[in-house]
PDB file of C-alpha atoms in Angstrom:
ATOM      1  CA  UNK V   1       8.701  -3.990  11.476  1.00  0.00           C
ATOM      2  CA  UNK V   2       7.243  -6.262   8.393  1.00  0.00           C
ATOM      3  CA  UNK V   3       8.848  -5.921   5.060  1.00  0.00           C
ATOM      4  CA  UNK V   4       5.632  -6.608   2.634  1.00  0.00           C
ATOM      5  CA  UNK V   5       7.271  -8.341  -0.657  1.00  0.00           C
ATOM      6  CA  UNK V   6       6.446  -9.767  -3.710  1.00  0.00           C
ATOM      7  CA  UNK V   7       2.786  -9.273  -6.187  1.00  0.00           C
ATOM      8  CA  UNK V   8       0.020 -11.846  -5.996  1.00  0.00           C
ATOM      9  CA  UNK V   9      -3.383 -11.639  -7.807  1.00  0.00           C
ATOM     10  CA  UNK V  10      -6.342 -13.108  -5.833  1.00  0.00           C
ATOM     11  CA  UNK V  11      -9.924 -13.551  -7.052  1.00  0.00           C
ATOM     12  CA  UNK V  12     -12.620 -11.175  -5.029  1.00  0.00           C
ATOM     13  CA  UNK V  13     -15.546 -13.492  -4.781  1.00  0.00           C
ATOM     14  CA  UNK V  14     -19.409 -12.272  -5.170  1.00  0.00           C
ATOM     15  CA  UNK V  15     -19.600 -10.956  -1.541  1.00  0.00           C
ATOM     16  CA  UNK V  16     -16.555  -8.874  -2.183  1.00  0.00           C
ATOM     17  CA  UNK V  17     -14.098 -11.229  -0.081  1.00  0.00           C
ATOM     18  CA  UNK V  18     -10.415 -11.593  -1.143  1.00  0.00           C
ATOM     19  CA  UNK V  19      -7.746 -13.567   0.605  1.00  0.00           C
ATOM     20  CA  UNK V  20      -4.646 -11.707   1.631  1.00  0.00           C
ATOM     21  CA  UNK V  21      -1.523 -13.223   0.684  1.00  0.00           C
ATOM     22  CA  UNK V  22      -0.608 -15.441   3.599  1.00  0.00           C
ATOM     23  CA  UNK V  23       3.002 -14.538   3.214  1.00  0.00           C
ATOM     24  CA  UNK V  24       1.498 -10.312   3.725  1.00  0.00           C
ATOM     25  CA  UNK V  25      -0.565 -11.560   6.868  1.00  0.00           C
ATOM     26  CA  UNK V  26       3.180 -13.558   8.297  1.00  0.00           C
ATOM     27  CA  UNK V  27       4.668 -10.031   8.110  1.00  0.00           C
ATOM     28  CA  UNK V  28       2.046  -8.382   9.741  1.00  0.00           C
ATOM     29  CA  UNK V  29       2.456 -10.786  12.333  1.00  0.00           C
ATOM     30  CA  UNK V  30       0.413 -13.618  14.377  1.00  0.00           C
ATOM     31  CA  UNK V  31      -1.631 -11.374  16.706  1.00  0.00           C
ATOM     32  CA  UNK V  32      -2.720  -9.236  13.787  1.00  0.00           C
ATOM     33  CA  UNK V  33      -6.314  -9.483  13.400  1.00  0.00           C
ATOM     34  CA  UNK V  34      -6.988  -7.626  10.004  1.00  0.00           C
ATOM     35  CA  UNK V  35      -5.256  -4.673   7.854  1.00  0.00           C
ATOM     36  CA  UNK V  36      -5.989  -1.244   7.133  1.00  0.00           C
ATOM     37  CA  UNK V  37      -6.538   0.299   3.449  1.00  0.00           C
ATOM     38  CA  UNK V  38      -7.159   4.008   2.243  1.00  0.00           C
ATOM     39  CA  UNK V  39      -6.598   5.770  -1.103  1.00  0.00           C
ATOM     40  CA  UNK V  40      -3.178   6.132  -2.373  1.00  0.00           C
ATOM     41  CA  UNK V  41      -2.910   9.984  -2.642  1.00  0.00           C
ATOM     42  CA  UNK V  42      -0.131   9.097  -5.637  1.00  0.00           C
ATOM     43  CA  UNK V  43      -1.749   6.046  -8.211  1.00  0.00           C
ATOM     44  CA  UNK V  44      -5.252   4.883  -8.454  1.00  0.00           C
ATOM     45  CA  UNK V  45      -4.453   1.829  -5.933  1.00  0.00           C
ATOM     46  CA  UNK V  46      -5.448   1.528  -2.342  1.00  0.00           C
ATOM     47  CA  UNK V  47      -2.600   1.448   0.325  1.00  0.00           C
ATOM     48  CA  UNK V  48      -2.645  -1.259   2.841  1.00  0.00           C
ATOM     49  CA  UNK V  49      -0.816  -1.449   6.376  1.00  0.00           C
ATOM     50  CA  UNK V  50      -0.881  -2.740   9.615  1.00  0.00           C
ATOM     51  CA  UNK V  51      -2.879  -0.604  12.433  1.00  0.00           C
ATOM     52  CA  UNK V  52       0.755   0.069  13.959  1.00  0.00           C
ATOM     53  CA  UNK V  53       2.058   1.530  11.344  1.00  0.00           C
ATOM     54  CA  UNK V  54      -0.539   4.027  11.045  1.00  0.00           C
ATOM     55  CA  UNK V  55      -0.345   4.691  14.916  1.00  0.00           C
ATOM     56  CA  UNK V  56       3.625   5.176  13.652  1.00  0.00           C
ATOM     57  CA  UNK V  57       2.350   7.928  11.330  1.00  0.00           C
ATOM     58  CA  UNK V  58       0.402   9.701  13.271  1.00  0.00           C
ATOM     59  CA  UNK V  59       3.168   9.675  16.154  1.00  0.00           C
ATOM     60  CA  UNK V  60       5.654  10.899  13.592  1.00  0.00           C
ATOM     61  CA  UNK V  61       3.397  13.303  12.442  1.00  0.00           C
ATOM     62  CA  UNK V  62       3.411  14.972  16.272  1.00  0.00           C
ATOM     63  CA  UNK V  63       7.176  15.535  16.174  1.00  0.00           C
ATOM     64  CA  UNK V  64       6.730  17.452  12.698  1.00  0.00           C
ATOM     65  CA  UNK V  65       6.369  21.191  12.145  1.00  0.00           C
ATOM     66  CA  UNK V  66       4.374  21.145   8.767  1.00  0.00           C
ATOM     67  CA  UNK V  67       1.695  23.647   7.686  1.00  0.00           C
ATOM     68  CA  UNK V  68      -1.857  23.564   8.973  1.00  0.00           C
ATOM     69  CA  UNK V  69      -2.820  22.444   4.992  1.00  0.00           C
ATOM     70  CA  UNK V  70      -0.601  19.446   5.148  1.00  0.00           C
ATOM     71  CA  UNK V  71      -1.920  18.163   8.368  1.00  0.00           C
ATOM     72  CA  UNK V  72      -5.395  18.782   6.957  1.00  0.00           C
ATOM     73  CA  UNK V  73      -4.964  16.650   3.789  1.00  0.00           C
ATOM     74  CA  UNK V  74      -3.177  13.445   5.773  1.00  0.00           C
ATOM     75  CA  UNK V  75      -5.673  13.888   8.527  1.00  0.00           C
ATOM     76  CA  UNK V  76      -8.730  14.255   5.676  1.00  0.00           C
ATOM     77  CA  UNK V  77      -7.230  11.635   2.948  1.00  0.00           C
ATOM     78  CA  UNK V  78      -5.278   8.981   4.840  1.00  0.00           C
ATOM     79  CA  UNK V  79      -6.823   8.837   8.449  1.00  0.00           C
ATOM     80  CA  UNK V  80     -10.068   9.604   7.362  1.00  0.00           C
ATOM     81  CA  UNK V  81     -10.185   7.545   4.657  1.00  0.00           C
ATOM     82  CA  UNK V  82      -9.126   4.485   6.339  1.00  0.00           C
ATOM     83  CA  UNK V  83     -10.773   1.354   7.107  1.00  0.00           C
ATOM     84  CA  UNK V  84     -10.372  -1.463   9.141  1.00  0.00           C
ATOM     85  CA  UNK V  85     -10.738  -4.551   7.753  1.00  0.00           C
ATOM     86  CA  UNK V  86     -10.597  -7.258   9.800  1.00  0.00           C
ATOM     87  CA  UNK V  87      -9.472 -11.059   8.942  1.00  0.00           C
ATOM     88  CA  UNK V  88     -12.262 -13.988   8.891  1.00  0.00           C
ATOM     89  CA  UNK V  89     -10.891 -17.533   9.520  1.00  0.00           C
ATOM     90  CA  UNK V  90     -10.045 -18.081   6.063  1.00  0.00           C
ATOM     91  CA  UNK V  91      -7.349 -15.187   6.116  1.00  0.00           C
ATOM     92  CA  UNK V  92      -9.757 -12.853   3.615  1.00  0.00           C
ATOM     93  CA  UNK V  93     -10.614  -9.154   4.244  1.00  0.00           C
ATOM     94  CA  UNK V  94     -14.254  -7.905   2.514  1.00  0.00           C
ATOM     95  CA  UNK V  95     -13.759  -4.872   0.405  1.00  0.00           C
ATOM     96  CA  UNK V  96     -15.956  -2.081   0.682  1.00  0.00           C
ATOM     97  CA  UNK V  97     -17.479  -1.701  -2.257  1.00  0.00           C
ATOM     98  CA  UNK V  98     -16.708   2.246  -2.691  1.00  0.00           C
ATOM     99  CA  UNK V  99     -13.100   1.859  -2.329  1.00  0.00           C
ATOM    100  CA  UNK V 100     -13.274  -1.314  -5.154  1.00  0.00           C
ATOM    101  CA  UNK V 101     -15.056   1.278  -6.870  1.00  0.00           C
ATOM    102  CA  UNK V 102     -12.963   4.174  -6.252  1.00  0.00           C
ATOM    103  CA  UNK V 103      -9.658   2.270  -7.950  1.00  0.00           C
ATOM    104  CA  UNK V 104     -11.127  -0.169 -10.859  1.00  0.00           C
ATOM    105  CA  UNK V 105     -10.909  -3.099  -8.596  1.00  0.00           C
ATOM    106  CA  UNK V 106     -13.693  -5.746 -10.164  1.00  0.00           C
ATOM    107  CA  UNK V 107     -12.579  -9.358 -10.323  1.00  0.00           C
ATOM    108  CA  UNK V 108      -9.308  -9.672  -9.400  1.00  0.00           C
ATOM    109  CA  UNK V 109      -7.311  -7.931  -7.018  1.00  0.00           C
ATOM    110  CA  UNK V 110      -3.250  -7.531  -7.508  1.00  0.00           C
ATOM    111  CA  UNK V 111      -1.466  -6.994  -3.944  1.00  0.00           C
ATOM    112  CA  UNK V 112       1.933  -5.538  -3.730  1.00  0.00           C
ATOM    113  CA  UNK V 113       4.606  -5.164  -1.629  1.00  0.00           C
ATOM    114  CA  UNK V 114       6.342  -2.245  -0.782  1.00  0.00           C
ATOM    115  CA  UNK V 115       8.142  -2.221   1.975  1.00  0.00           C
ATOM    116  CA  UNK V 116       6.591  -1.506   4.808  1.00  0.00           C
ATOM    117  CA  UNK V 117       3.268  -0.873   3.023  1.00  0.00           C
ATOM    118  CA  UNK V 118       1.317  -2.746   0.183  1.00  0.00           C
ATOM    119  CA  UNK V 119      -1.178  -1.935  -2.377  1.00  0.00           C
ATOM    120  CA  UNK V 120      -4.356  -3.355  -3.842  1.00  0.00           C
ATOM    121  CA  UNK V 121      -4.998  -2.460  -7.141  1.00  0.00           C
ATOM    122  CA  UNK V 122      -6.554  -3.737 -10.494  1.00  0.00           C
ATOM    123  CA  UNK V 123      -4.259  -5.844 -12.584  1.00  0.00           C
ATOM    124  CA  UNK V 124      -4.556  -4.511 -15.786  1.00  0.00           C
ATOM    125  CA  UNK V 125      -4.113  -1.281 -14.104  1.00  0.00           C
ATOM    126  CA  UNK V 126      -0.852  -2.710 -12.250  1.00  0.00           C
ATOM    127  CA  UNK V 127       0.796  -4.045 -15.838  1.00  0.00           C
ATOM    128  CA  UNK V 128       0.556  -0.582 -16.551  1.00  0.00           C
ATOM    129  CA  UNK V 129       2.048   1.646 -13.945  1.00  0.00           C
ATOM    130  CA  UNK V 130       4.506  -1.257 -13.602  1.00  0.00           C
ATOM    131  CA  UNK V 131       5.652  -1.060 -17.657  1.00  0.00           C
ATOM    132  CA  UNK V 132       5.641   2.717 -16.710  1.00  0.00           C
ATOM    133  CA  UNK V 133       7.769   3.222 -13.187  1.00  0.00           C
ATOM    134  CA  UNK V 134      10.399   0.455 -14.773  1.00  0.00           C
ATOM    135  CA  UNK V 135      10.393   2.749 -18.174  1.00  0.00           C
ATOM    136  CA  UNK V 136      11.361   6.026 -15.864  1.00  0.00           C
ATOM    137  CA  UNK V 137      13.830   3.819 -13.906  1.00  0.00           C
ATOM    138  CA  UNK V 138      15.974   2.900 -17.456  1.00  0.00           C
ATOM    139  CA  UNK V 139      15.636   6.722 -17.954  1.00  0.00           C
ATOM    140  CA  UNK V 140      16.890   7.819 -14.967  1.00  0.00           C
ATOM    141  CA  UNK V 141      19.489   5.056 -14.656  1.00  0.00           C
ATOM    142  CA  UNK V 142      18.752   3.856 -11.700  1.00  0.00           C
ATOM    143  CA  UNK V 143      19.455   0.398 -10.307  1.00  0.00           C
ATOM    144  CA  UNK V 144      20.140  -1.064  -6.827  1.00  0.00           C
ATOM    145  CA  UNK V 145      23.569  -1.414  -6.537  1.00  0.00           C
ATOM    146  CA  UNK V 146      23.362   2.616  -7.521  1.00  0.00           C
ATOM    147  CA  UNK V 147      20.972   2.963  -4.437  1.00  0.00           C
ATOM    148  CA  UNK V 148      23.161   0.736  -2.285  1.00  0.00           C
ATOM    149  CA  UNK V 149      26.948   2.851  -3.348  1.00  0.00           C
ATOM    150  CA  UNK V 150      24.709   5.904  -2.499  1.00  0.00           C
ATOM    151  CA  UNK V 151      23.554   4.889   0.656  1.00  0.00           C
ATOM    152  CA  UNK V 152      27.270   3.874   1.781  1.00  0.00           C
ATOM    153  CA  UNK V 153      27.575   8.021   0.364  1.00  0.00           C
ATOM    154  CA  UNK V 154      29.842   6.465  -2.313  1.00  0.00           C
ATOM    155  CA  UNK V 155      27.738   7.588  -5.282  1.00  0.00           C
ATOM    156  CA  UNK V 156      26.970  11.463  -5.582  1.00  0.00           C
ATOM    157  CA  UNK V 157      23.082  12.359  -6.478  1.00  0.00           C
ATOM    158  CA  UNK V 158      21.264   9.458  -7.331  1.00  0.00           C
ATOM    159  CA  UNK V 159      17.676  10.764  -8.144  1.00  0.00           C
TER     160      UNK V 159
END
């Protein structure tokens, strides 16, 4: 499974192409032939992925019991709102121009990694949430070897 690190800021050029990060399109792997982006549901950002991870979701989403509702809003928001985007030679994607739209995305455009996901959002818009989530984090004390001690259930109630 790919591990998407790191934050880059690429240029979208005039026909709404922007180059993803070659070291995003090595994760994703060599026979990848483009990404997939939708609307976070949680920050004004898109959420990017591979096609197999959404096939992932919607496999995982069989084995769940959740309410009709909940099945209607991932169906509606994530796998309806998704688009292919396939790669040119160049390693770029073209951006609709709704979903640029949609999150404040003009000139540049700010991947970053998350895992086994990444976002697209404006930088300005980024610096932001960033200053923000590390903010809560002091608050809440929270640190990686504290996620780490819990995870080896030597740290009670991290979170």
């Amino acid at each position: 499974m790919p591990v998407f690190l790191s934050s880059f800021v690429n240029r979208l050029d005039k026909k709404g192409r922007v180059s993803v990060p070659a070291s995003f399109r090595a994760a994703l792997g060599g026979d990848a032939t483009g990404i997939v982006v939708f609307r976070s549901l949680q920050v004004e950002a898109l959420d990017g992925c591979s096609i197999a991870h959404l096939e992932n979701l919607s496999q995982s989403l069989e084995k769940q019991d959740l309410a009709p509702d909940i099945y209607e809003m991932i169906e509606t928001t994530i796998f309806g709102g998704s688009v292919q985007l396939p790669f040119d030679s160049e390693g770029r994607i073209t951006l609709p121009q709704h979903l640029a739209t949609a999150v404040g995305i003009e000139d540049d455009v700010a991947f970053v990694g998350r895992r086994k996901t990444f976002q697209l959002w404006n930088p300005k818009k980024l610096a932001a949430h960033d200053a923000a989530v590390r903010s809560a984090a002091r608050a809440r004390d929270i640190s990686l070897s504290k996620i780490v001690a819990h995870a080896a259930g030597k740290l009670e109630g991290l979170g």
